[in-house]
mmCIF file of C-alpha atoms and ligand atoms in Angstrom:
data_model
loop_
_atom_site.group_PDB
_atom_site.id
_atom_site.type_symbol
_atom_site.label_atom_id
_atom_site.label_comp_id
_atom_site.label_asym_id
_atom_site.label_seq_id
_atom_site.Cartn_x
_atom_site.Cartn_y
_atom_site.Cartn_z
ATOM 1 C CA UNK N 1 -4.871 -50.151 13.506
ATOM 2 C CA UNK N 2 -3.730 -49.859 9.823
ATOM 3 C CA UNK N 3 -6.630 -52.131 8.735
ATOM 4 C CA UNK N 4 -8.805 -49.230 9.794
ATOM 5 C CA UNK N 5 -7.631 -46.959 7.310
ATOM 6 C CA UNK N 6 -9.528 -46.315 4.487
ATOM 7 C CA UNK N 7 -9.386 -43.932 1.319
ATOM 8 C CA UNK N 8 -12.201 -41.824 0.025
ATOM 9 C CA UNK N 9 -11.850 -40.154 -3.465
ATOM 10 C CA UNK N 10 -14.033 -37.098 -3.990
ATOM 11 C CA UNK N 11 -14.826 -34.025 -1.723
ATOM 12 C CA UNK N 12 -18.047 -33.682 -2.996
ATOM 13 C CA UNK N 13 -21.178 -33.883 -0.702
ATOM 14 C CA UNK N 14 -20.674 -37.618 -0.832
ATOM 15 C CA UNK N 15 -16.913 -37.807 -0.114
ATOM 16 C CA UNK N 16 -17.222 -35.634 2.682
ATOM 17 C CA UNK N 17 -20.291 -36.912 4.650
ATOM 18 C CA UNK N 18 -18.635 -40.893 4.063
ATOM 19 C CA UNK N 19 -15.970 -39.175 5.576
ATOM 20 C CA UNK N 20 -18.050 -37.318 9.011
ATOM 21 C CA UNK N 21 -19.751 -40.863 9.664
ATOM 22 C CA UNK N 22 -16.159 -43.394 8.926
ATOM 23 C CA UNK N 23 -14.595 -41.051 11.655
ATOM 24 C CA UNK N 24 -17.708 -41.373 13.722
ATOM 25 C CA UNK N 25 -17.051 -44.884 13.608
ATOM 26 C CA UNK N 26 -13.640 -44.168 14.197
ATOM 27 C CA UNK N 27 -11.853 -45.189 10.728
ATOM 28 C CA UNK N 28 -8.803 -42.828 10.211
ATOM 29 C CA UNK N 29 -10.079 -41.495 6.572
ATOM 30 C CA UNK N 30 -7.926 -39.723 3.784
ATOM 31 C CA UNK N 31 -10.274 -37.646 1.329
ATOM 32 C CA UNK N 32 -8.420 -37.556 -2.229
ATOM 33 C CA UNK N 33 -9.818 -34.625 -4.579
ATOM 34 C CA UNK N 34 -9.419 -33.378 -7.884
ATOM 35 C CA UNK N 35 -11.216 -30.078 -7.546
ATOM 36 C CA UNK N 36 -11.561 -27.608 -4.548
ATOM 37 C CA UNK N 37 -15.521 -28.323 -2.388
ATOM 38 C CA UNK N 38 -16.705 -25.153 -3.057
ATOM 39 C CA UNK N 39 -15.900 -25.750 -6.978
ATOM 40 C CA UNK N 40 -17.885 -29.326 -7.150
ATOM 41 C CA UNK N 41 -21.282 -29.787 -8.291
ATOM 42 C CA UNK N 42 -22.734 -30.483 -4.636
ATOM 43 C CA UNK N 43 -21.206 -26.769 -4.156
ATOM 44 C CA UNK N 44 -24.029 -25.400 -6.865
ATOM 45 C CA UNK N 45 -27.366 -27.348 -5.569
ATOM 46 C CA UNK N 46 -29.733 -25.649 -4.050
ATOM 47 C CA UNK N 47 -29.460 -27.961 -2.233
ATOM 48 C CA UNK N 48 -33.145 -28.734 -0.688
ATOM 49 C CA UNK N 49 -34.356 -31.722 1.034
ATOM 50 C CA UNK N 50 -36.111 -33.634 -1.830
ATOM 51 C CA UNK N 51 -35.708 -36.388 -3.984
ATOM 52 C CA UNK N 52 -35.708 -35.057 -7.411
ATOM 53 C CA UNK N 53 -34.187 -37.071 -10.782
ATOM 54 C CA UNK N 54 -32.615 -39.790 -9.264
ATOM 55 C CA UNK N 55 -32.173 -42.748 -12.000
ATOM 56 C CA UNK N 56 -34.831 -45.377 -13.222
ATOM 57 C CA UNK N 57 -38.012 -44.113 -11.927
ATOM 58 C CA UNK N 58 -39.921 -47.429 -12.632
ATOM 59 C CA UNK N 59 -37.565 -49.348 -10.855
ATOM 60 C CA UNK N 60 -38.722 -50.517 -7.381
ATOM 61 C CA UNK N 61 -36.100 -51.743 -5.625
ATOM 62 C CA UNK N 62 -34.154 -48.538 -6.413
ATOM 63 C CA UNK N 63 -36.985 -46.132 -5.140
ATOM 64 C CA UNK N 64 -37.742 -48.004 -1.987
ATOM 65 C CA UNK N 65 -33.887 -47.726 -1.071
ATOM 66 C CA UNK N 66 -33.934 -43.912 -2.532
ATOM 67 C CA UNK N 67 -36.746 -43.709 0.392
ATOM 68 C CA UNK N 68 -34.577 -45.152 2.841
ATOM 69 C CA UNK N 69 -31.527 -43.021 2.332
ATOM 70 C CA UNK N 70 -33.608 -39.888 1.757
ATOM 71 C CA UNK N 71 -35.624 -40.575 5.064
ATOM 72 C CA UNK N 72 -31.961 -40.842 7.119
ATOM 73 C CA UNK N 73 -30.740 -38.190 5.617
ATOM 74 C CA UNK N 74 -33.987 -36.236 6.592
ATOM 75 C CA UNK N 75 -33.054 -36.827 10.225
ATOM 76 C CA UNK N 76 -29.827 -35.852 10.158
ATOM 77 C CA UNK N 77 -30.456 -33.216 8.885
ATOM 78 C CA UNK N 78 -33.079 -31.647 10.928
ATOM 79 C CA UNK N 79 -31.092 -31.863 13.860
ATOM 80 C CA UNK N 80 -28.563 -30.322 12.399
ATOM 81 C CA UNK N 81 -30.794 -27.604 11.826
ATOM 82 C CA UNK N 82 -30.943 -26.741 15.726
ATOM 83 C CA UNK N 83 -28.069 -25.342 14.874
ATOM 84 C CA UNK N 84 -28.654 -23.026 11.595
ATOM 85 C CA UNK N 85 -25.580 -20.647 11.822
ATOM 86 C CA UNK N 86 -22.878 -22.899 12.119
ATOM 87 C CA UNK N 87 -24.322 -25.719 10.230
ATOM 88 C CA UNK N 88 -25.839 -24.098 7.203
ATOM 89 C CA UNK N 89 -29.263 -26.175 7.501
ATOM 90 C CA UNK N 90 -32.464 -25.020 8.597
ATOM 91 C CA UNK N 91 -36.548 -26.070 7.367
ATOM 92 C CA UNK N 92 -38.335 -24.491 5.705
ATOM 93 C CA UNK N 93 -41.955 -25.127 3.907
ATOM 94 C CA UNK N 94 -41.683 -26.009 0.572
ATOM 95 C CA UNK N 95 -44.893 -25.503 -1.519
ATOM 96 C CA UNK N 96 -44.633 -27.989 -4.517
ATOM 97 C CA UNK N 97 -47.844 -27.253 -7.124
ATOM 98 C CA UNK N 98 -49.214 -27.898 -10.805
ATOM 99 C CA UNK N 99 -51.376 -26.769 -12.709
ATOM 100 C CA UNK N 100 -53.978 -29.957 -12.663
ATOM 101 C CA UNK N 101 -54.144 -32.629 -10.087
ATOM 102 C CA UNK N 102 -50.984 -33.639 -8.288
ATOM 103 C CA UNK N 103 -51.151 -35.907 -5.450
ATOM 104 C CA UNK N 104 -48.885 -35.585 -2.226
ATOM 105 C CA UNK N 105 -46.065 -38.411 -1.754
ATOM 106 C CA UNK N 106 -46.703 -41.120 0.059
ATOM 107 C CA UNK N 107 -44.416 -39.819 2.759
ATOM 108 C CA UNK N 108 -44.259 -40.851 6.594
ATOM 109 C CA UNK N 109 -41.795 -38.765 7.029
ATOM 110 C CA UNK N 110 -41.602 -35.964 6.230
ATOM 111 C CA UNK N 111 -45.451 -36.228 6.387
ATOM 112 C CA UNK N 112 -47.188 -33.275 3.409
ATOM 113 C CA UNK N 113 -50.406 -31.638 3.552
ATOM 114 C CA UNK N 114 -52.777 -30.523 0.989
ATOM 115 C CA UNK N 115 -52.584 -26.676 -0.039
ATOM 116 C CA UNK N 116 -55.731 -25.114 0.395
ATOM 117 C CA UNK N 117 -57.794 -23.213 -2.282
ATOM 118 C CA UNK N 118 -56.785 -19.965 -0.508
ATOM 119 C CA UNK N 119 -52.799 -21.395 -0.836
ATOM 120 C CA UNK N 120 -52.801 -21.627 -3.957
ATOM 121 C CA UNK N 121 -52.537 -18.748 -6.548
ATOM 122 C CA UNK N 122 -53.348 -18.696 -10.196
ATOM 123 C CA UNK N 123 -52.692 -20.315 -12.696
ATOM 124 C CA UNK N 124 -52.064 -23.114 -9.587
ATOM 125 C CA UNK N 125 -54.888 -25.893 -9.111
ATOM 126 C CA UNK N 126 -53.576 -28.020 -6.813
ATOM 127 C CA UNK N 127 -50.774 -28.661 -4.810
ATOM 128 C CA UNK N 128 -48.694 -29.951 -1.296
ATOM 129 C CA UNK N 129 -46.028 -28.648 1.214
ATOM 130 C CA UNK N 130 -43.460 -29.993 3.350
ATOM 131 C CA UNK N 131 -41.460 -29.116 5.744
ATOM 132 C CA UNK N 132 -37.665 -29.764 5.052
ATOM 133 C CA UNK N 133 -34.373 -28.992 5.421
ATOM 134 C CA UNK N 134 -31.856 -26.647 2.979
ATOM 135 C CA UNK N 135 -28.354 -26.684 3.571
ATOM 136 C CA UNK N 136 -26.840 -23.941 2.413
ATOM 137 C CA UNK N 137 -24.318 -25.245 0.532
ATOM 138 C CA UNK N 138 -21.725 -21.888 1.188
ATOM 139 C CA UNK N 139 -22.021 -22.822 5.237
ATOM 140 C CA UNK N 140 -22.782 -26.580 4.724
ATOM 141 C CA UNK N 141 -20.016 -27.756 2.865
ATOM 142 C CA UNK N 142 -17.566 -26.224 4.869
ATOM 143 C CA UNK N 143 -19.126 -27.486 8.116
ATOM 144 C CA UNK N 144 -18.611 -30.524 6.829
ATOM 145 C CA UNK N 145 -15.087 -29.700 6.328
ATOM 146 C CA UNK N 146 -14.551 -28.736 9.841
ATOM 147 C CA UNK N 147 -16.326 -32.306 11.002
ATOM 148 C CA UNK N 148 -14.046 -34.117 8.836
ATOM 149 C CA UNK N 149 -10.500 -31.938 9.658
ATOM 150 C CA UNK N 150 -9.730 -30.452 7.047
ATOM 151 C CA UNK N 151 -6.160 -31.940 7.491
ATOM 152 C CA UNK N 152 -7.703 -35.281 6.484
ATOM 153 C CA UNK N 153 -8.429 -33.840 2.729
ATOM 154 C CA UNK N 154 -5.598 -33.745 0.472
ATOM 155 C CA UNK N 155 -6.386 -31.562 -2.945
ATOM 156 C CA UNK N 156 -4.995 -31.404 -6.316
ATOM 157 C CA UNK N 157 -4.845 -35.124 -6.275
ATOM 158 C CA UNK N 158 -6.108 -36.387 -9.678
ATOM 159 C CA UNK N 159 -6.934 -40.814 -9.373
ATOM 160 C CA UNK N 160 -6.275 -42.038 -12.573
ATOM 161 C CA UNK N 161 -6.287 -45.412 -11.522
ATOM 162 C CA UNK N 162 -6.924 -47.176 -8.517
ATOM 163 C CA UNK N 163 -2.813 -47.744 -8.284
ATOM 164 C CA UNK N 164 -2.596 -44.353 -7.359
ATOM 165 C CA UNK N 165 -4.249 -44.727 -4.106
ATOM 166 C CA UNK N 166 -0.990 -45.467 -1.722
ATOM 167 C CA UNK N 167 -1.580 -49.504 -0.542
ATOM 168 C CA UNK N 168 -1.705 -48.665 2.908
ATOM 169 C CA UNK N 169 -5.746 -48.246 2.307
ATOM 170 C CA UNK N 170 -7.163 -51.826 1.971
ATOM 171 C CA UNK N 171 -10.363 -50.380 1.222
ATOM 172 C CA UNK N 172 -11.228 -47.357 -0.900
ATOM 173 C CA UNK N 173 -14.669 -45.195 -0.978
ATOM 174 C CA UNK N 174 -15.366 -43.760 -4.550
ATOM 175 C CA UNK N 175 -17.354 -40.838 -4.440
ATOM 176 C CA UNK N 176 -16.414 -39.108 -7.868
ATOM 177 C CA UNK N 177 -20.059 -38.134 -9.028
ATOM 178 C CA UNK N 178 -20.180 -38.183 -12.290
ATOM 179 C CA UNK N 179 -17.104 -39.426 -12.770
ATOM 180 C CA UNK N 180 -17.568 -42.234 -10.685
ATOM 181 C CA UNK N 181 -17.811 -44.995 -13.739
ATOM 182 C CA UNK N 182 -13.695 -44.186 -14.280
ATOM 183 C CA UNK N 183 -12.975 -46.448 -11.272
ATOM 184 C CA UNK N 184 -14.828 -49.423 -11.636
ATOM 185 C CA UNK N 185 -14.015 -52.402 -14.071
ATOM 186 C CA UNK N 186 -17.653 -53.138 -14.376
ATOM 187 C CA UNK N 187 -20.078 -50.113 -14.572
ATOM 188 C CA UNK N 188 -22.421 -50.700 -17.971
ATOM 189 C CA UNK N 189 -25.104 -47.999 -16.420
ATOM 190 C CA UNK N 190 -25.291 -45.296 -18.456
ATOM 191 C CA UNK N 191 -23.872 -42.242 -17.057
ATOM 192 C CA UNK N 192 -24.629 -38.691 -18.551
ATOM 193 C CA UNK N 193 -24.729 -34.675 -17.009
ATOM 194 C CA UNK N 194 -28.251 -33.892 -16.039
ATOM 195 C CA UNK N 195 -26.521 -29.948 -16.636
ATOM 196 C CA UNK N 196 -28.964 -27.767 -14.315
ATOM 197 C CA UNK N 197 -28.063 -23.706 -14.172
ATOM 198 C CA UNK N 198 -29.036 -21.423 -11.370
ATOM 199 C CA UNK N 199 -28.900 -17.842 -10.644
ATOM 200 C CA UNK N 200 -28.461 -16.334 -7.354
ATOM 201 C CA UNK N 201 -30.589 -13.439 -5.893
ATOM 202 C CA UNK N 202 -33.278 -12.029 -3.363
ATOM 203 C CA UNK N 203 -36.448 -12.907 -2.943
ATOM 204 C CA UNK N 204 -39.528 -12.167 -1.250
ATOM 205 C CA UNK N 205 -40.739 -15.162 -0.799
ATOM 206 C CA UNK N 206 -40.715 -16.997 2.842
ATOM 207 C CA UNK N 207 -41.291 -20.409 1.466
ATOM 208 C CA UNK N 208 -39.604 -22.445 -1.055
ATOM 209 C CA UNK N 209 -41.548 -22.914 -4.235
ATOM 210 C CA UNK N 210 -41.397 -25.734 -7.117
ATOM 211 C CA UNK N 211 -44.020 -25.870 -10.071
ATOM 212 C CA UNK N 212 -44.117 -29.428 -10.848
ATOM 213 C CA UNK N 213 -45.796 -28.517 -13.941
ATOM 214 C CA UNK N 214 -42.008 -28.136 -15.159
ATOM 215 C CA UNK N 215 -41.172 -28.706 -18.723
ATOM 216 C CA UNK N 216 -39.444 -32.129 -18.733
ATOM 217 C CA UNK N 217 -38.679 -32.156 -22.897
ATOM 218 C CA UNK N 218 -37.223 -29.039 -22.922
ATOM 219 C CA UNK N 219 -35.375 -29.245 -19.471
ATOM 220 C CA UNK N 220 -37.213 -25.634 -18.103
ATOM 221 C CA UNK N 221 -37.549 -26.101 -14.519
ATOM 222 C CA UNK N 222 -39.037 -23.109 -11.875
ATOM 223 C CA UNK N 223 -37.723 -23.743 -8.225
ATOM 224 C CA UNK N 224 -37.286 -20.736 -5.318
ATOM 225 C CA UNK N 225 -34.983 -21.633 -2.872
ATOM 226 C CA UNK N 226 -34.416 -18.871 -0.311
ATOM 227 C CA UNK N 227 -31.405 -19.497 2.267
ATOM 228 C CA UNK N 228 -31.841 -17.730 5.724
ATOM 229 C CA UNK N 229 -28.718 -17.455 6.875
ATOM 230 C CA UNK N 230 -26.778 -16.507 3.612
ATOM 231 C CA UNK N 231 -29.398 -13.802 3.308
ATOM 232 C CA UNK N 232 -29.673 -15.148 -0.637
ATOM 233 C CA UNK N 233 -31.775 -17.235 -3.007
ATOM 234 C CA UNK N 234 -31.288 -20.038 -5.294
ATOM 235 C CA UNK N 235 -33.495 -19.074 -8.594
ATOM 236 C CA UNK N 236 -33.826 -22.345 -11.107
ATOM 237 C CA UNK N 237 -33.065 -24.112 -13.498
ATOM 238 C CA UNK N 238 -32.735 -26.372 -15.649
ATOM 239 C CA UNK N 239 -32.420 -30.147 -16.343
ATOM 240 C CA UNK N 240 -30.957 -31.025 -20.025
ATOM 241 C CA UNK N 241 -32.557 -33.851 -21.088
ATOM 242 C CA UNK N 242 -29.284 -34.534 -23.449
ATOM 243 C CA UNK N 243 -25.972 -34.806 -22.303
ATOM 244 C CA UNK N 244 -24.140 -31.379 -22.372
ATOM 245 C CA UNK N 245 -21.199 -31.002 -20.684
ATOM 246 C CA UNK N 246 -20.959 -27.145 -21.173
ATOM 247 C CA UNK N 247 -20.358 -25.329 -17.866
ATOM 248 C CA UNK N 248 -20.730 -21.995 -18.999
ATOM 249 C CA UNK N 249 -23.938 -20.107 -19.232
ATOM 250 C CA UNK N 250 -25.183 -17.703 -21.308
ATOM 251 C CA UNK N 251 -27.463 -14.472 -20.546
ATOM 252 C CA UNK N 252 -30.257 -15.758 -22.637
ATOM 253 C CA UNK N 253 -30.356 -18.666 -19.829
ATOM 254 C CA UNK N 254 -29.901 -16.537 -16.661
ATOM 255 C CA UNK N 255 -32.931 -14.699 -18.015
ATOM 256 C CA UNK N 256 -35.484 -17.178 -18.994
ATOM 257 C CA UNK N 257 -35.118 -18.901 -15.604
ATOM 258 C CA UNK N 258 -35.255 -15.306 -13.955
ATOM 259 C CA UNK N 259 -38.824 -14.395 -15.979
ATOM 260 C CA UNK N 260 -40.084 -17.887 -15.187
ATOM 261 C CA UNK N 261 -39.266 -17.156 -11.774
ATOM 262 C CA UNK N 262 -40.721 -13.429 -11.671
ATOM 263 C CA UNK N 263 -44.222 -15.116 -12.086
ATOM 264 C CA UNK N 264 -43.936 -16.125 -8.943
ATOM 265 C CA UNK N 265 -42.174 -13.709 -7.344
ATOM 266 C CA UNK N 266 -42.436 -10.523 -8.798
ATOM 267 C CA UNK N 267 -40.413 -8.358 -6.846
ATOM 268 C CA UNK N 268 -36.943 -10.529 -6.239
ATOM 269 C CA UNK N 269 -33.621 -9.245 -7.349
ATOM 270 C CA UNK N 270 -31.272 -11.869 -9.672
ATOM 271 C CA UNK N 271 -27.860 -12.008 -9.418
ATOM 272 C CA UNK N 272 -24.978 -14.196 -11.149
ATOM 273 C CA UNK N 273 -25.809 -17.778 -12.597
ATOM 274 C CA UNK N 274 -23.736 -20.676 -12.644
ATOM 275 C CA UNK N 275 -24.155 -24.511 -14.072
ATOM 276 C CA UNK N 276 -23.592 -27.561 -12.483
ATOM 277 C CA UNK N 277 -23.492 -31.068 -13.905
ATOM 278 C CA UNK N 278 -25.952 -33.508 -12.032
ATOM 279 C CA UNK N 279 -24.398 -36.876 -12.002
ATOM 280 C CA UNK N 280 -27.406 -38.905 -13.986
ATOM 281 C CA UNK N 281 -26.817 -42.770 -13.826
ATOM 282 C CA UNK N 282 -29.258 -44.631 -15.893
ATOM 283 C CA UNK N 283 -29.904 -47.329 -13.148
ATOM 284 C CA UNK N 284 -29.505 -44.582 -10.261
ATOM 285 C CA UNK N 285 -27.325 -44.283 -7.124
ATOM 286 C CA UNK N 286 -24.931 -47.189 -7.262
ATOM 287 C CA UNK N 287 -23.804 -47.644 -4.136
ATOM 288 C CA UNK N 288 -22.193 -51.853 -3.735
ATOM 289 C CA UNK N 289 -18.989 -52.934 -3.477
ATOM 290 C CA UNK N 290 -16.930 -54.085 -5.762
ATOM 291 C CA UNK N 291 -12.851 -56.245 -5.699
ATOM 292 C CA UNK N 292 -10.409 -54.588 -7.631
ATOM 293 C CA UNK N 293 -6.504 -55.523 -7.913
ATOM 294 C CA UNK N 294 -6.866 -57.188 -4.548
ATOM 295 C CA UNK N 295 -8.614 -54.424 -2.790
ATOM 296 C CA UNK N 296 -11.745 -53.457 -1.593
ATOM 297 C CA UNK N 297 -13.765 -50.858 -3.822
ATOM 298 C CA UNK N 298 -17.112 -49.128 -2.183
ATOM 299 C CA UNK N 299 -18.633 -47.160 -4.878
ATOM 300 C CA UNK N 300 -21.383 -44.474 -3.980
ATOM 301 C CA UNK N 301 -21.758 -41.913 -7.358
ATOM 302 C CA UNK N 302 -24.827 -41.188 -9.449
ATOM 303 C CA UNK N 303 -27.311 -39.634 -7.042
ATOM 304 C CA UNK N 304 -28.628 -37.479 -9.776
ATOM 305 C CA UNK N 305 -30.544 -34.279 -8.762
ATOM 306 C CA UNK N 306 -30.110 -35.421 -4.835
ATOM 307 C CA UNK N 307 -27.204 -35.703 -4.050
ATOM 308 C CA UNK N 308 -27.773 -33.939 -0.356
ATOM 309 C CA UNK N 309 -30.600 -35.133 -0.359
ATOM 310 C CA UNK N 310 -29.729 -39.002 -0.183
ATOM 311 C CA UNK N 311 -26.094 -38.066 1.343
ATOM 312 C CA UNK N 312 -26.661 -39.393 5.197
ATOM 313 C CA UNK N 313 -28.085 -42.501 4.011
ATOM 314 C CA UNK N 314 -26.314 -43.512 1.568
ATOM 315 C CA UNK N 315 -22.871 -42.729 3.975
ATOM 316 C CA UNK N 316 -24.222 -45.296 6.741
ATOM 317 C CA UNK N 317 -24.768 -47.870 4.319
ATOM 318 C CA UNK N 318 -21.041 -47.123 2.866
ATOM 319 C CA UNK N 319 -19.857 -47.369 6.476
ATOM 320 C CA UNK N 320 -21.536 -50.805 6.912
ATOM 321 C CA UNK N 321 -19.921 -51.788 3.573
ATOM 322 C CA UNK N 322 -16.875 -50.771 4.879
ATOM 323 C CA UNK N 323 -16.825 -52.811 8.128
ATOM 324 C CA UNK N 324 -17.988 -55.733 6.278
ATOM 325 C CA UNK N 325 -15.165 -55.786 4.181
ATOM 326 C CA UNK N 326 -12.532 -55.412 7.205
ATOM 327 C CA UNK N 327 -14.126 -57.857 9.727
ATOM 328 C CA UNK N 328 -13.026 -60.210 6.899
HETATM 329 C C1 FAD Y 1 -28.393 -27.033 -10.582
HETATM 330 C C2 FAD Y 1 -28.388 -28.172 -9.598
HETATM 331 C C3 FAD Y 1 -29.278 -28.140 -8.534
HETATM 332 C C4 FAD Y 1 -29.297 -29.201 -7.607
HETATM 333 N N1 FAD Y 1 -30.139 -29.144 -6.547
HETATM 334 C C5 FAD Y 1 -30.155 -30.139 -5.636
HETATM 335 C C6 FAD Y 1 -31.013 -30.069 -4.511
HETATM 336 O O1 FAD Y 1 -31.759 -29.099 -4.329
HETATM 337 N N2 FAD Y 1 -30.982 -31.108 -3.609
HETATM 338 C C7 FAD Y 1 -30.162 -32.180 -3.773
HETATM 339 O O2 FAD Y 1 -30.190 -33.089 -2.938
HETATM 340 N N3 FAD Y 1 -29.325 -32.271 -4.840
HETATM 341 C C8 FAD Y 1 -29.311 -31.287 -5.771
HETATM 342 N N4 FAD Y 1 -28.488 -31.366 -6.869
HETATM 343 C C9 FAD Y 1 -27.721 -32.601 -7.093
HETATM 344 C C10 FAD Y 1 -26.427 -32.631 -6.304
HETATM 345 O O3 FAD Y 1 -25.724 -31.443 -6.513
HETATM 346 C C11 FAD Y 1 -25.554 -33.837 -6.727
HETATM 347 O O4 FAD Y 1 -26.305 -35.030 -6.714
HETATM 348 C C12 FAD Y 1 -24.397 -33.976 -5.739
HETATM 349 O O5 FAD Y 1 -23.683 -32.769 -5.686
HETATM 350 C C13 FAD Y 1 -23.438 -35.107 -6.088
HETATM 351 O O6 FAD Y 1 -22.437 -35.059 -5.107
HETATM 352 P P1 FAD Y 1 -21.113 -35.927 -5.187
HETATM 353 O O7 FAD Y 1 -20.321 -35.632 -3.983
HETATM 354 O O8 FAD Y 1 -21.498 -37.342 -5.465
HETATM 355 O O9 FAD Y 1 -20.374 -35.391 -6.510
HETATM 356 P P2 FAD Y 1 -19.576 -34.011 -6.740
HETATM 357 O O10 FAD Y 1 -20.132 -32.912 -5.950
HETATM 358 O O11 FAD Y 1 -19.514 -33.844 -8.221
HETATM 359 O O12 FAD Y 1 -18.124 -34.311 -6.192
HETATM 360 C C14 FAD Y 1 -17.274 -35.226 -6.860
HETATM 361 C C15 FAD Y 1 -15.891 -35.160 -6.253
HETATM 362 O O13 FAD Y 1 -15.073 -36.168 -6.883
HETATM 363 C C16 FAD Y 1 -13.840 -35.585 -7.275
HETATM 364 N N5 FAD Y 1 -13.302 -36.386 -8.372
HETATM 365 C C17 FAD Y 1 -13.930 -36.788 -9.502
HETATM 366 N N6 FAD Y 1 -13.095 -37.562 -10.239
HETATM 367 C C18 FAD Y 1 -11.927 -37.631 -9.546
HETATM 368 C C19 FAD Y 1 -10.674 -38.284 -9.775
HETATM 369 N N7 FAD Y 1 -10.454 -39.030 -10.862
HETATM 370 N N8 FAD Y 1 -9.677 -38.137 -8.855
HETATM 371 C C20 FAD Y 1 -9.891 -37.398 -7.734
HETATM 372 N N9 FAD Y 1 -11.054 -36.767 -7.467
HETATM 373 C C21 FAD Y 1 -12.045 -36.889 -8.368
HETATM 374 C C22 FAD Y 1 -14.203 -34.160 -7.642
HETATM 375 O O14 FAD Y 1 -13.052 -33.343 -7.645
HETATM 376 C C23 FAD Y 1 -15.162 -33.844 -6.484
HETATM 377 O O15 FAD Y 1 -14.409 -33.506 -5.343
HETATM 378 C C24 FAD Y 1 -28.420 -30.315 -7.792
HETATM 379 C C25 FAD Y 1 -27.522 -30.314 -8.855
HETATM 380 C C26 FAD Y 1 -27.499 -29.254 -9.751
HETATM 381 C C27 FAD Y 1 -26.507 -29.286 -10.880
#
C-alpha cells in the first residue's frame, strides 16, 4: 500500500484536479500548499474553456498536445456542467470577433460556427462562437476541494526543497505554477508572470465575448465573462508582455478595462479588480518526469493563460506518469 502514496505540491487548479483523478485511481494523495485555493492564481481566471497564451506558439508538438489536454478537459467538463450549482461549470456561447478576417479554429470538438452579418455589431467584421464551459472559479475550486477531502490538503506548508516532502512519498506531483522551476534541477525554460487584472461586475450580456483584435504590445485585452450561478461577471484584462510581478492594481487599470468593456456592453455595473500572475513558460506546459535525490518528480506548471482550461488533461497524463513510475 505505501508505494501508492504520492505527494502533490500546490492547491492550485492543477494540484487539485491531479489530486480528484490519483484518488480516482485510488492513490492515497497529500496536497502540500503554500497559499490558501481561493488566494492562488487559478482562484482569479475567468476561468473559460479556451486555450489562450499557452507557451511557444510555433511549436508543433506542444500545440498538438495543448489540443489533446484542452479537448479532455472539454469533456470533463461539460459533464460536469449537468450539474451547474454544485459544480460551478456550465456552457455558455462564447462569441470571439475582430475587426478584419479571423478564421474559426480548426476544432472537432468543440466544433465553431461562423457569426453571421446580423451577429456581428460594429466596428466587428468577422467573427466565430463556441459553445464551452466556465467554471466559476468561487464554486469550482471548492468543488474540487470537496472531491479531493479536504482532509487530504495540508496548508501553510512552504517546499523549499524537495527534502521537505516526508520520504514516505516515493513519488511527488509538482504543481507550483509559476513557481514550478524552484523544484526541478533542470528547468532552462524561461519562466515569467503573464500579470492579467480583472474586475468583477454585472453585465447584460448572455454570451461571453472576446475581441481578438486585442492589443498584444501593450497587453490591453477585452473579454466578458458572465457566471450564471454566481450571479457576477468577469470584466478583462490584461496580459503584460514584460514580467511584472506587482499584484496590486491601480484605479487607472480597473477603469481602462471597464471603458474598453462598456463598448460592448454599455449598461453593466463594475465592481472590485484584482491581478493574477499567469504562469508563462517560454517552451509551455511542462508536464515529464523527472529523478531527483532518488525519487520520482512529475512536474505539471506553466500552463499560461489556461490553466483550467488544459487541467483534466494534463491530470490523466500525470496519473499515467505516476503509475509508470510505481509499476517499476
Ligand atoms: C487574469 C487571468 C485570467 C485567466 N483566465 C483564464 C481562463 O479564462 N481560462 C483558463 O483556462 N485559464 C485562465 N487563466 C490562467 C490560469 O489561471 C492559470 O493557468 C492557472 O491558474 C494555473 O494553475 P496552477 O494550479 O498551475 O497554479 P496556481 O493557481 O498558481 O497554484 C499554484 C499552487 O502552488 C503552491 N505553491 C507554489 N510554490 C510552492 C512551494 N514552494 N511550496 C508549497 N506550495 C507552493 C501555491 O501556494 C498554489 O497553491 C487566467 C489567469 C489570469 C491571471
Amino acid at each position: 500500500m505505501s508505494t501508492k502514496r504520492v505527494a502533490i505540491i500546490g492547491a492550485g487548479v492543477s494540484g487539485l484536479t491531479c489530486g480528484v483523478v490519483l484518488r480516482e485511481r485510488r492513490y492515497e494523495v497529500e496536497v502540500l500548499a503554500e497559499t490558501d485555493t481561493m488566494e492562488t492564481t487559478s482562484a482569479v481566471a475567468a476561468a473559460i474553456w479556451y486555450p489562450y497564451h499557452v507557451g511557444d506558439e510555433a511549436d508543433d508538438a506542444a500545440n498538438a498536445a495543448v489540443d489533446v489536454w484542452a479537448r479532455t478537459s472539454y469533456r470533463r467538463f461539460k459533464s460536469l456542467s449537468a450539474h451547474p450549482k454544485k459544480t460551478g461549470v456550465s456552457m455558455i456561447d462564447f462569441h470571439v470577433v475582430s475587426r478584419n478576417y479571423i478564421p474559426s479554429p480548426g476544432w472537432e470538438v468543440p466544433r465553431p460556427r461562423r457569426l453571421l452579418d446580423d451577429e456581428l455589431r460594429q466596428p466587428y467584421r468577422s467573427g466565430f462562437v463556441v459553445n464551452v464551459p466556465v467554471m466559476e472559479t468561487p464554486i469550482y475550486l471548492p468543488y474540487l476541494i470537496e472531491m479531493l477531502g479536504s482532509k487530504r490538503i495540508r496548508r501553510s506548508e512552504t517546499i523549499e526543497h524537495l527534502d521537505d516532502v516526508d520520504k514516505k512519498f516515493q513519488v511527488i506531483v509538482n504543481c507550483c505554477g509559476i513557481h514550478g522551476p524552484r523544484l526541478s534541477d533542470n528547468d532552462q525554460s524561461l519562466m515569467r508572470p503573464g500579470r492579467g487584472v480583472i474586475v468583477y461586475g454585472k453585465s447584460t450580456l448572455d454570451h461571453a465575448f472576446l475581441d481578438a483584435d486585442d492589443d498584444k504590445k501593450e497587453g490591453k485585452l477585452t473579454y466578458i465573462v458572465p457566471r450564471r450561478e454566481n450571479k457576477d461577471c468577469v470584466f478583462g484584462g490584461s496580459d503584460d508582455p514584460v514580467s511584472n510581478w506587482d499584484t496590486e492594481t491601480t484605479p487607472g487599470e480597473r477603469n481602462a478595462i471597464v471603458d474598453r468593456c462598456k463598448n460592448i456592453d454599455p449598461r453593466l455595473e463594475a465592481g472590485e479588480p484584482r491581478v493574477g500572475l499567469r504562469p508563462l513558460r517560454a517552451k509551455g506546459v511542462r508536464l515529464g518526469r523527472e529523478e531527483i535525490d532518488k525519487r520520482t518528480v512529475i512536474h505539471n506548471y506553466g500552463h499560461g493563460g489556461a490553466g483550467l482550461t488544459l487541467s483534466w488533461g494534463c491530470a490523466e497524463d500525470v496519473a499515467d506518469l505516476v503509475e509508470e513510475a510505481l509499476r517499476h
